[in-house]
CSV table of C-alpha atoms in Angstrom, one decimal:
chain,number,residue,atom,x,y,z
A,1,UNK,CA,162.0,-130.4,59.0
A,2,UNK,CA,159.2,-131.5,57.2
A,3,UNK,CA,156.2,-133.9,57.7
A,4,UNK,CA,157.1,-137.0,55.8
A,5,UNK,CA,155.6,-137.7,52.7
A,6,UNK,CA,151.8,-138.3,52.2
A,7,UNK,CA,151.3,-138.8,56.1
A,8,UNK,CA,147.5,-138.7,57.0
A,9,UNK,CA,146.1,-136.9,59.6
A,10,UNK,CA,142.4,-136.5,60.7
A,11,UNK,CA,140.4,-134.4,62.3
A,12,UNK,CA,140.3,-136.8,65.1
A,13,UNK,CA,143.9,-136.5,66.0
A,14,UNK,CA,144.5,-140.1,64.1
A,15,UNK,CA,148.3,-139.5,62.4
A,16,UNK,CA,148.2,-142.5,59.6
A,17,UNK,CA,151.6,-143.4,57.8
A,18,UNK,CA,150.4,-145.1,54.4
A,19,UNK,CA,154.1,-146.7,53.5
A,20,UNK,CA,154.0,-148.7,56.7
A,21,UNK,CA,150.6,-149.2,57.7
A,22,UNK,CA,151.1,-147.5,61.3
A,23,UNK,CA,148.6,-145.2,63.3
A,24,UNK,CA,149.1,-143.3,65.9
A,25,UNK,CA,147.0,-140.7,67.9
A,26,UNK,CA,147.7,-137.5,68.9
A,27,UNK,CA,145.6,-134.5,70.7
A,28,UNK,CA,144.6,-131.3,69.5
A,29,UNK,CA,148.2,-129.5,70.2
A,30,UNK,CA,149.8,-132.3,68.8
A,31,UNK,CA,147.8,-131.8,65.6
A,32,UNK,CA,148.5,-128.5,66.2
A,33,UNK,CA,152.2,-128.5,65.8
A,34,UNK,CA,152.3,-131.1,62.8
A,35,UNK,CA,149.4,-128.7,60.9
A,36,UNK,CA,151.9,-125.9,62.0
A,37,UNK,CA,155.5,-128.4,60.8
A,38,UNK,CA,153.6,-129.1,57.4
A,39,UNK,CA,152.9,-125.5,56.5
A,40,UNK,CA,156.2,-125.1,56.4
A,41,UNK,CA,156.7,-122.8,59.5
A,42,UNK,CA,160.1,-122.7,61.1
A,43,UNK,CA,160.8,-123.5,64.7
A,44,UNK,CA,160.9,-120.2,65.6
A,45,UNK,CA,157.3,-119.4,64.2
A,46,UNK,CA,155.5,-122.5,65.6
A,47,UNK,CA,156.9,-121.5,69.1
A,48,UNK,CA,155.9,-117.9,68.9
A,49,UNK,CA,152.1,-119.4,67.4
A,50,UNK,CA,152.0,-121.7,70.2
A,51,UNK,CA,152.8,-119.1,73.0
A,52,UNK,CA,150.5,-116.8,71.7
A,53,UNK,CA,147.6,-119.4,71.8
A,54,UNK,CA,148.5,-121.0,74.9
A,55,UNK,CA,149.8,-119.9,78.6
A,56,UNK,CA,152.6,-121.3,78.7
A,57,UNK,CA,156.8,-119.9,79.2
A,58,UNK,CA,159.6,-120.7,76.3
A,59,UNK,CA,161.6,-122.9,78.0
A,60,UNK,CA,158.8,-125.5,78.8
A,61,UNK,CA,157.1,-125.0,75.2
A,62,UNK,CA,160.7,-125.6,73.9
A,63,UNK,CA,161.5,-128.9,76.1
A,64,UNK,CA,158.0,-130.3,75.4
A,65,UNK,CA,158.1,-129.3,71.3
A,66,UNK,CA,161.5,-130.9,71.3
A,67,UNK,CA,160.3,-134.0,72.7
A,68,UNK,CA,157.4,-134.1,70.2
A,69,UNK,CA,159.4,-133.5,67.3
A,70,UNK,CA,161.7,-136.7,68.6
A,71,UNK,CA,159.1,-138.8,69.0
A,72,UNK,CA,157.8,-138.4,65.4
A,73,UNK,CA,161.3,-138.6,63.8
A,74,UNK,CA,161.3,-141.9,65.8
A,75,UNK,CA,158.0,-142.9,64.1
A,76,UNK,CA,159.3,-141.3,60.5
A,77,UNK,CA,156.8,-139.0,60.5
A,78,UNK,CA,159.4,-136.3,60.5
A,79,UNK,CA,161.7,-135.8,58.3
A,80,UNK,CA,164.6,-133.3,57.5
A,81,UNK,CA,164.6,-130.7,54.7
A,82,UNK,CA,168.1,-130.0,52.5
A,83,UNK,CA,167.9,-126.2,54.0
A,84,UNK,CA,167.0,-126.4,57.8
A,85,UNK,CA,164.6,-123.9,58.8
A,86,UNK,CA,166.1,-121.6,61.7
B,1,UNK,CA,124.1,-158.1,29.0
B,2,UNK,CA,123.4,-161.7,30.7
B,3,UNK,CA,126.0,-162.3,32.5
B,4,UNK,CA,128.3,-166.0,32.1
B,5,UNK,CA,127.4,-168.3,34.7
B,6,UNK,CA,130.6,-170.6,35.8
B,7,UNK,CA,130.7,-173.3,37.7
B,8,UNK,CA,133.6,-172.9,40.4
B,9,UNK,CA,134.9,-175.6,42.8
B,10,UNK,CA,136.9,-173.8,45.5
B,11,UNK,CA,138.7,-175.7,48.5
B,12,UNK,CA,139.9,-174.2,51.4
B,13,UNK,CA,136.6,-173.6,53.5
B,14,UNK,CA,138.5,-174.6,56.9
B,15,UNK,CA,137.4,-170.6,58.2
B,16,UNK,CA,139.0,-171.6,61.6
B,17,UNK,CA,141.5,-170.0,63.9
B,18,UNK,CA,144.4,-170.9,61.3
B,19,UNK,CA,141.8,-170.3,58.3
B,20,UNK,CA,141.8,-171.3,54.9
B,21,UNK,CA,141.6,-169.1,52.1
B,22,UNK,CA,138.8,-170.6,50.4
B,23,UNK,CA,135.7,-168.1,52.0
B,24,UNK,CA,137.7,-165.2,50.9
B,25,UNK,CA,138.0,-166.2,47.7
B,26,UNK,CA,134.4,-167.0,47.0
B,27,UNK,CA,133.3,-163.7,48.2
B,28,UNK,CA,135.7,-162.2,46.2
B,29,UNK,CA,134.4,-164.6,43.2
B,30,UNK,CA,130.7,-163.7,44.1
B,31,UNK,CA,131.2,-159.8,43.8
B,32,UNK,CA,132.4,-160.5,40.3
B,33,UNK,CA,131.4,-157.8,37.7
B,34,UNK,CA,132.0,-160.2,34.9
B,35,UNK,CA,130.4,-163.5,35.6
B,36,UNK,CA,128.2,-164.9,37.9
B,37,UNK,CA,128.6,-168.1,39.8
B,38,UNK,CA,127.8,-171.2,41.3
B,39,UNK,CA,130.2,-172.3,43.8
B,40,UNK,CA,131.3,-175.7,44.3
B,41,UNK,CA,132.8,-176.4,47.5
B,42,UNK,CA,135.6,-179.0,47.7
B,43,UNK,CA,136.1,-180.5,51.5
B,44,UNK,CA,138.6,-182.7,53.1
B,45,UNK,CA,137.2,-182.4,56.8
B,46,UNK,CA,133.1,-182.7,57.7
B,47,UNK,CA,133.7,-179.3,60.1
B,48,UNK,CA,135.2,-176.8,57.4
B,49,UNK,CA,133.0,-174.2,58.1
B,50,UNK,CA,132.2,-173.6,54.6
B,51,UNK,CA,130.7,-176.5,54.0
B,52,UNK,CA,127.6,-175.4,56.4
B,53,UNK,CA,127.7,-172.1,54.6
B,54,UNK,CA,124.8,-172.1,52.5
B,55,UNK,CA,124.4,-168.5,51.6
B,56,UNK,CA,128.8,-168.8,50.1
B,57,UNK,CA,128.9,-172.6,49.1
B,58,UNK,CA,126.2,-173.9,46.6
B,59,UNK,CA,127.0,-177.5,47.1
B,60,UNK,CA,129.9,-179.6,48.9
B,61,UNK,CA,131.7,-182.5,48.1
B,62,UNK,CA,134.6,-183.7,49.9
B,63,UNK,CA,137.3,-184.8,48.0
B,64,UNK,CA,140.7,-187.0,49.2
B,65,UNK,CA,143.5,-185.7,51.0
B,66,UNK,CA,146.7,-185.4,49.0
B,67,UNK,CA,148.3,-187.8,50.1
B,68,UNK,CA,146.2,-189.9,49.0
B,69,UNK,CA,147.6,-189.2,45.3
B,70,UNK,CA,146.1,-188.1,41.8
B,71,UNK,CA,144.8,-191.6,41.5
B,72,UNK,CA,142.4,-191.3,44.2
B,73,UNK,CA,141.6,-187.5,43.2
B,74,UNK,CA,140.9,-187.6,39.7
B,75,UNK,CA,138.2,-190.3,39.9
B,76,UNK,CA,136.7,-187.9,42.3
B,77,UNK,CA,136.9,-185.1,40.4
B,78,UNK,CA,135.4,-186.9,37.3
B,79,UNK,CA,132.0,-187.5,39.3
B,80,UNK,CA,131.8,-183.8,40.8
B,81,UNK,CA,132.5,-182.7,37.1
B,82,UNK,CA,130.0,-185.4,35.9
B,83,UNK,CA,127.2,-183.6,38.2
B,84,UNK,CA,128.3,-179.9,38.5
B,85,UNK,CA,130.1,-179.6,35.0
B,86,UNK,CA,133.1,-177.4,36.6
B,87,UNK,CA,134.5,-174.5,34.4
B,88,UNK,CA,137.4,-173.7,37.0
B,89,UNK,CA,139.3,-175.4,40.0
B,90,UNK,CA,140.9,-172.7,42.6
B,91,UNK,CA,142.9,-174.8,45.3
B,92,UNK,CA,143.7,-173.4,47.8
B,93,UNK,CA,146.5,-175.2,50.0
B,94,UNK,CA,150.0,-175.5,49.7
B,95,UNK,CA,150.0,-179.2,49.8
B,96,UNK,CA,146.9,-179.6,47.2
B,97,UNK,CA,148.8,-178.0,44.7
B,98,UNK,CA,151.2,-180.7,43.4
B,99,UNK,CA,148.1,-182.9,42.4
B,100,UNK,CA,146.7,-180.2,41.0
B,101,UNK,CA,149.6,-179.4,38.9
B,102,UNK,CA,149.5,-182.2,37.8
B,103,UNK,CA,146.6,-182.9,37.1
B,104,UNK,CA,145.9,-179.9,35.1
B,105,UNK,CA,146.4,-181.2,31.5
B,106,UNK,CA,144.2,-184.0,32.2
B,107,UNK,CA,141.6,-181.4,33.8
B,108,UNK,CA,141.5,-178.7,31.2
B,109,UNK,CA,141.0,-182.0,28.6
B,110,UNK,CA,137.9,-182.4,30.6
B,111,UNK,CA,136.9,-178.7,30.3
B,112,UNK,CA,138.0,-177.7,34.0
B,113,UNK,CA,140.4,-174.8,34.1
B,114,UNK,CA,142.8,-173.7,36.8
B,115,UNK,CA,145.2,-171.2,37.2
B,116,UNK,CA,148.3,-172.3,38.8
B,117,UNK,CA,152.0,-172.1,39.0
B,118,UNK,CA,153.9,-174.0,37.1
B,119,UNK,CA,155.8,-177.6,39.0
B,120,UNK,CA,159.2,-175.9,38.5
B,121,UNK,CA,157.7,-172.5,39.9
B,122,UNK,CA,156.1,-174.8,42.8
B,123,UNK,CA,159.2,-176.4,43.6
B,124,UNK,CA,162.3,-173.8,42.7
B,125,UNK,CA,159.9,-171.6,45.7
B,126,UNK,CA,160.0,-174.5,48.2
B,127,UNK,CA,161.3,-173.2,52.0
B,128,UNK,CA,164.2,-175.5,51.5
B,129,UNK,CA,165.3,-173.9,48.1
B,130,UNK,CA,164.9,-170.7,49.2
B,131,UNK,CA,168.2,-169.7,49.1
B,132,UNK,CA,169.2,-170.8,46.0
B,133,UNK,CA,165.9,-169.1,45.0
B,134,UNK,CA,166.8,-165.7,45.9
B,135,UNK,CA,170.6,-166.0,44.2
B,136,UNK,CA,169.2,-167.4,41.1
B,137,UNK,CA,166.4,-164.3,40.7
B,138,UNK,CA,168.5,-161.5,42.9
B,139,UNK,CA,165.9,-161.1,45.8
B,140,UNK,CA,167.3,-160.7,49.4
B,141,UNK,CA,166.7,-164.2,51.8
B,142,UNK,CA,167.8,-165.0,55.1
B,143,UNK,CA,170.3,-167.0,55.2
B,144,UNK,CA,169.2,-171.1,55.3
B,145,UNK,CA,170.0,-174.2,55.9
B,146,UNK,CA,168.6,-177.8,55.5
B,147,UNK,CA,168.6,-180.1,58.4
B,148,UNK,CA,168.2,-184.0,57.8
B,149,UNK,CA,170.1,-185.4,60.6
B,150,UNK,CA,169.5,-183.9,64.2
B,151,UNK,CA,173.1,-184.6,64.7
B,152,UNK,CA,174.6,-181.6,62.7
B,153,UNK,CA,172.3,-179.2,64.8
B,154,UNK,CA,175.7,-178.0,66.4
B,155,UNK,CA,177.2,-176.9,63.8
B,156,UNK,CA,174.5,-173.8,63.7
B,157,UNK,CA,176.4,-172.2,66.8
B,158,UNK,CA,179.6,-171.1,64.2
B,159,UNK,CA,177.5,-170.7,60.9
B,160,UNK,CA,174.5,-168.6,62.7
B,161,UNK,CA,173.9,-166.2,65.7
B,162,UNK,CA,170.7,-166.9,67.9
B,163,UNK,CA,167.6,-166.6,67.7
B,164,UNK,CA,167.1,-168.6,64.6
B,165,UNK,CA,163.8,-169.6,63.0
B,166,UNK,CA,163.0,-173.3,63.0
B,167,UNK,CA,160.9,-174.0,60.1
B,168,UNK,CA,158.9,-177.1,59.0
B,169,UNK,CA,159.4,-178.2,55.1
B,170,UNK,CA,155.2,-177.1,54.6
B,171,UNK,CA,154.1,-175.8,57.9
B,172,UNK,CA,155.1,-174.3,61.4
B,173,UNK,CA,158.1,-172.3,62.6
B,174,UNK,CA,159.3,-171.6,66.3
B,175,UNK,CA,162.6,-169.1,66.7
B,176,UNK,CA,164.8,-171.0,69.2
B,177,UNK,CA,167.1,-169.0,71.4
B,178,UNK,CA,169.7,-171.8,71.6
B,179,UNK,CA,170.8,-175.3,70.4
B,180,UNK,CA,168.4,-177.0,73.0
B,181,UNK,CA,165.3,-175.0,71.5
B,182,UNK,CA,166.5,-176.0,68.1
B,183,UNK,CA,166.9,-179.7,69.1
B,184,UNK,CA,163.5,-179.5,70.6
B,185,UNK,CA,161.3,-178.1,67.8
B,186,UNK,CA,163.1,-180.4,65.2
B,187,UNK,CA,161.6,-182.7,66.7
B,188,UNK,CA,158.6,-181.8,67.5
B,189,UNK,CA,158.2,-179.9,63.9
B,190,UNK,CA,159.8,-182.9,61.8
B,191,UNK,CA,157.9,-185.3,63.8
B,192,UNK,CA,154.5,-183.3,62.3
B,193,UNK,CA,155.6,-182.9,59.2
B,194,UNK,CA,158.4,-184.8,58.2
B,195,UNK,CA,162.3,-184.0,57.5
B,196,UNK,CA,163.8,-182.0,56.3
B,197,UNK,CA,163.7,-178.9,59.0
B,198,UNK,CA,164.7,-175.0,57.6
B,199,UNK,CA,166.9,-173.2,60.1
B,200,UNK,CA,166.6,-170.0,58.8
B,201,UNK,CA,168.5,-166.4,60.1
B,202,UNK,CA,165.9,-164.8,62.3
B,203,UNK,CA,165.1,-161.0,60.9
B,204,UNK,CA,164.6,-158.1,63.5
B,205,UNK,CA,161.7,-156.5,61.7
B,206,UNK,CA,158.3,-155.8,60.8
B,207,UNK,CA,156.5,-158.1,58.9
B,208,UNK,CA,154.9,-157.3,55.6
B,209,UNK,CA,152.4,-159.6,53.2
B,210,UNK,CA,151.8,-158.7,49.7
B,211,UNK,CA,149.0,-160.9,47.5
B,212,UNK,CA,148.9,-160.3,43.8
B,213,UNK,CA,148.7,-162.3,40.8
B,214,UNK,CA,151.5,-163.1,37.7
B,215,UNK,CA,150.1,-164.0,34.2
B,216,UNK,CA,152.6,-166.6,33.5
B,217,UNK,CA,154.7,-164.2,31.0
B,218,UNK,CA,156.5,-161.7,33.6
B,219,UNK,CA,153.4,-159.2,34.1
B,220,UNK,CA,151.9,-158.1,37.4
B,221,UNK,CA,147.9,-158.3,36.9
B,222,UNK,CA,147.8,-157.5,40.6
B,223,UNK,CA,149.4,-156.7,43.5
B,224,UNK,CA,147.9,-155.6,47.6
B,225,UNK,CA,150.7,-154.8,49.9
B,226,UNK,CA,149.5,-155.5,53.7
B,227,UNK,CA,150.8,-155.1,56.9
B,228,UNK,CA,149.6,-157.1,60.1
B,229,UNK,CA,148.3,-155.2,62.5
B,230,UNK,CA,146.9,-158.3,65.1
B,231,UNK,CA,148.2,-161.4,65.0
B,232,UNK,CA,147.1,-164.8,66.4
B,233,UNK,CA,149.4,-167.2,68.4
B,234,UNK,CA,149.4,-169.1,65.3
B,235,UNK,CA,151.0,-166.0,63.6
B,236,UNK,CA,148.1,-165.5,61.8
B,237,UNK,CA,146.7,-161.9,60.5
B,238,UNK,CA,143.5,-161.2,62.6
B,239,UNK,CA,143.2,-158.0,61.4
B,240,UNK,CA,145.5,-155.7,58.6
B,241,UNK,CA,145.8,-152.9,56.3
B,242,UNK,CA,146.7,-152.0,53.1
B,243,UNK,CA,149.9,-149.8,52.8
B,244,UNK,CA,151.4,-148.3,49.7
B,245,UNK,CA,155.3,-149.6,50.3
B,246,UNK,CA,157.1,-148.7,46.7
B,247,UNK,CA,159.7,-150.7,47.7
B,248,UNK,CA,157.5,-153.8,48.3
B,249,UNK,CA,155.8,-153.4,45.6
B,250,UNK,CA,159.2,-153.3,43.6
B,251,UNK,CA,160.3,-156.6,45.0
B,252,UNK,CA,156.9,-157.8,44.5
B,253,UNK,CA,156.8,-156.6,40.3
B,254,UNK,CA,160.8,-158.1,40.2
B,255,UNK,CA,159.7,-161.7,41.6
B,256,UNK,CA,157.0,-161.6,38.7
B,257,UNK,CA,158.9,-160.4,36.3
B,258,UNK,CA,161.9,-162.7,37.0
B,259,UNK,CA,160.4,-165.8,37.9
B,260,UNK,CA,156.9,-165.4,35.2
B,261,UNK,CA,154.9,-166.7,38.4
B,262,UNK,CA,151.7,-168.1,36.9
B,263,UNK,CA,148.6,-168.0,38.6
B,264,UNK,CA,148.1,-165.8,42.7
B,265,UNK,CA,150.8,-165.8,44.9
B,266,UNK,CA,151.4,-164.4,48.6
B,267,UNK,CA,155.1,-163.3,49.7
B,268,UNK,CA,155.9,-162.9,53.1
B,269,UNK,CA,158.3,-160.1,53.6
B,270,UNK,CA,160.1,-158.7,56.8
B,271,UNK,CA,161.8,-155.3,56.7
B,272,UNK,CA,164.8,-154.7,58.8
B,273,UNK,CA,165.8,-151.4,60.8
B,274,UNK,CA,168.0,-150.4,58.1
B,275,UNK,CA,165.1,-150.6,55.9
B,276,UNK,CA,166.5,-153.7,54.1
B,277,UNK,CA,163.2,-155.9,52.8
B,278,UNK,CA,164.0,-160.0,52.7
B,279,UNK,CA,161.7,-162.6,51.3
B,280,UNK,CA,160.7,-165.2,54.0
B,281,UNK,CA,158.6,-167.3,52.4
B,282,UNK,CA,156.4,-167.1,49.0
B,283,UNK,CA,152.6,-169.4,49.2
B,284,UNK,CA,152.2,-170.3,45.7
B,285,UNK,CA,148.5,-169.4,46.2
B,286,UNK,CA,145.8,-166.9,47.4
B,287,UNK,CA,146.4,-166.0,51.0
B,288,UNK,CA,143.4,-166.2,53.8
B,289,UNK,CA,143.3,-162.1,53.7
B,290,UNK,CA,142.8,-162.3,49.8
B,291,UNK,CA,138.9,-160.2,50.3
B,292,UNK,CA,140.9,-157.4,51.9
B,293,UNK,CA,142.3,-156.8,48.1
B,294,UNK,CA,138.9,-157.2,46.6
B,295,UNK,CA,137.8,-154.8,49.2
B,296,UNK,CA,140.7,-152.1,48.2
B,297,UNK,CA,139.6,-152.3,44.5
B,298,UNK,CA,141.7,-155.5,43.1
B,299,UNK,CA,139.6,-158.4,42.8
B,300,UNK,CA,142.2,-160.9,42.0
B,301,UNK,CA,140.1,-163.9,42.2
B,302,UNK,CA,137.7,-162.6,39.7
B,303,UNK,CA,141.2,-161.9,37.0
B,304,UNK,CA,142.2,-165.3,38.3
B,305,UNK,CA,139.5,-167.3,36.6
B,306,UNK,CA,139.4,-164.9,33.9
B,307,UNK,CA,143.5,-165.5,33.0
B,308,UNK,CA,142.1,-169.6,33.9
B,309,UNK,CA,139.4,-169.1,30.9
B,310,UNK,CA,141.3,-168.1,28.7
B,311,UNK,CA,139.6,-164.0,29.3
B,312,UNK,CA,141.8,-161.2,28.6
B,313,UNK,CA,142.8,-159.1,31.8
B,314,UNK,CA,143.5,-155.4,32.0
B,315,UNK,CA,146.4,-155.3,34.9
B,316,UNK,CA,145.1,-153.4,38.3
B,317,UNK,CA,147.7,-150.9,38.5
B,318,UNK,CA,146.3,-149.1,42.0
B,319,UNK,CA,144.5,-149.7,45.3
B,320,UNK,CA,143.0,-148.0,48.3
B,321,UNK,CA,145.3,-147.0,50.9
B,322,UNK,CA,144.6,-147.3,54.1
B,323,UNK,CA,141.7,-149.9,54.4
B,324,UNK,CA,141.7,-152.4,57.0
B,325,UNK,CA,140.6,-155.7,57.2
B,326,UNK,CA,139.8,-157.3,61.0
B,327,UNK,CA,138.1,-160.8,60.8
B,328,UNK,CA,135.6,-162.2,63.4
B,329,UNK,CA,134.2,-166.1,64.4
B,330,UNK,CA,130.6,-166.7,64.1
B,331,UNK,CA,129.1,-169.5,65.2
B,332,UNK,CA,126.4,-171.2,63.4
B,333,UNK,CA,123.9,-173.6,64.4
B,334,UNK,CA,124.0,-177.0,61.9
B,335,UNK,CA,121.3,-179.4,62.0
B,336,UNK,CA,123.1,-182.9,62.6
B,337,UNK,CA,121.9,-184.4,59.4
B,338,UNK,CA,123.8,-182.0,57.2
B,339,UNK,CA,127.1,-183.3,59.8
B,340,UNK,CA,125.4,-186.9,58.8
B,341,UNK,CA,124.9,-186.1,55.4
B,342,UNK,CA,128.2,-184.7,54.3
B,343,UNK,CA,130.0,-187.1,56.8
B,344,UNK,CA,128.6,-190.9,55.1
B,345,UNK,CA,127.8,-189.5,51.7
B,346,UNK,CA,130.5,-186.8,51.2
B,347,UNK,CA,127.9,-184.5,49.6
B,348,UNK,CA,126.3,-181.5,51.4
């Protein structure tokens, strides 16, 4: 998956989608994870990044990055690449 | 270099709840880089705002209502021309615009310019020619039907499925869950504005705006795609922000390009789930929000009276993303002779 296309994020956490004029805010882990998503990092590697930073076990980082991922697919901030990432 | 100096009468200074887009325009008109100006307001009501704006309108005169016809207007005209020696008109309401039209020869014969659309543009655009619009110039419409007799208003249960959007032939629209809704707001809609009454297929969407400008020969000189972000109970944009939608922007260059729209223009767009865009409605003039493109780098009422004068135009071809617009009320304290003034002498 990829961030979609010339989505705007500041350093405020404000997530700015220029094709249909919709902002949303995010916090610092959410930035976090899209920063992680648009440098191209696969699932695997944004997991293992995030439990080094943060105490925290898989399963929950899993359920919670899952949800965050759905949530931004929902809001086409998210979209797939032709290869998915493992 | 001195810069021109035109004269400009601009209507539309109702800034109310449900404002007009004259304001707008003249701040957009007062930034100008390439002329300077002296702004003439034109005024059908003594409490348009604009008229008690000093600092935005040089001098108001009101002028008749529509209705009235071009006999009543043009006399009128004549005098503020007389005094103020007008280089351009911009009107700025749907309904001013067929007097305008066609009044333009005789105008431009007395040195007043305008920039409008042409009376078959005005009137192949028209809510209750929308359909045959979109067929004849391949843009996607709901699907519409003209009303004259309250009568046939069951017939819409086979040929439509609810809500549906009950519009007025100039102004207002209600969506109406069911046939009594539909009965109710024909009448209270045709009984406002007259018959006939648009039912129109209500679109699950988001609503977009774009305001731009044609030259009259298929080109798009500008074009500022919007999207509402707060919206009044009279469905009005309180606040906005300009996007960068390709695909709005393709309808918008196609509607040009088909139709050769002369003169500014504001479509109203609504984009389904499946990402299919219809056309609701095209305002064959500048919309309210029109400073929100002069603010993102397209001043179109400045290339408006340029194109009007005869000026040649380099086409904006980009925008800011991204920049918002929010309007505010303000309200000003007016001695009651200008009310006096501007009420018994119809000068301000």
């Amino acid at each position: 998956m990829k961030v979609s296309k010339n989505i705007a994020i500041s350093d405020a956490g404000l997530v700015f989608n220029p094709v249909t004029g919709e902002s949303f805010s995010t916090n610092p882990i959410g930035m976090e994870i899209i920063q992680l998503i648009r440098e191209g990092k696969s699932n695997k590697a944004i997991s293992e990044s995030m439990l080094a930073r943060y105490t925290t076990d898989h399963s929950t980082f899993e359920k919670d990055f899952h949800d965050f991922t759905e949530v931004l697919r929902h809001f086409n901030l998210l979209e797939e690449n032709e290869e998915k990432k493992a | 270099m001195k810069k021109r100096k035109l004269n400009i009468g601009v209507t539309g200074l109702n800034a109310i709840d449900s404002p007009g887009p004259g304001i707008s325009v003249i701040r957009g008109l007062r930034e100008a880089a390439s002329f300077d100006v002296r702004i003439i307001g034109l005024s059908y009501e003594s409490l348009e705002p604009g008229i008690y704006m000093h600092d935005v309108v040089d001098k108001t005169y009101q002028i008749p209502y529509p209705s009235a016809g071009t006999d009543m207007l043009l006399p009128r005209l004549e005098y503020i021309h007389e005094i103020e020696k007008l280089d351009v008109i911009i009107p700025n309401f749907d309904a001013e615009l067929f007097p305008f039209i066609k009044l333009e020869h005789k105008l431009k014969a007395m040195g007043i310019h305008m920039f409008l659309p042409t009376l078959k543009q005005f009137e192949e655009r028209q809510k209750v020619n929308l359909s045959s619009f979109g067929e004849k110039y391949g843009i996607h419409v709901p699907k519409c039907k003209i009303l004259y007799d309250l009568a046939t208003v069951h017939s819409l249960t086979s040929e439509f499925d609810f809500p549906v959007v009950v519009k007025g032939k100039f102004y207002d629209a209600s969506i109406a869950y069911n046939i009594d809704q539909v009965r109710s707001y024909y009448n209270k809609i045709s009984a406002k504005w007259g018959l006939p009454i648009i039912i129109q297929e209500f679109i699950h969407g988001t609503e977009f705006n774009v305001t731009g400008l044609g030259d009259g020969k298929g080109n798009t000189m500008a074009a500022v795609a919007m999207r509402k972000q707060y919206i009044t109970d009279k469905g009005k944009a309180w606040g906005g922000i300009s996007i960068a939608d390709e695909k709005i922007l393709g309808m918008t260059r196609k509607f040009l390009k088909n139709t050769k729209w002369r003169g500014g223009f504001e479509l109203e767009l609504m984009k389904n789930k499946d990402n299919e865009l219809y056309l609701l409605e095209i305002n064959p003039r500048l919309p309210a929000w029109i400073y929100l493109a002069v603010g993102v780098g397209q001043n179109i009422p400045e290339a408006l009276v340029n194109l009007a004068i005869g000026n040649t135009v380099t086409p904006f071809k980009e925008y800011t993303i991204g920049k918002m617009f929010i309007r505010y009320s303000w309200d000003m304290i007016v001695d009651r002779e200008e009310f006096e003034q501007i009420s018994v002498y119809g000068e301000l």
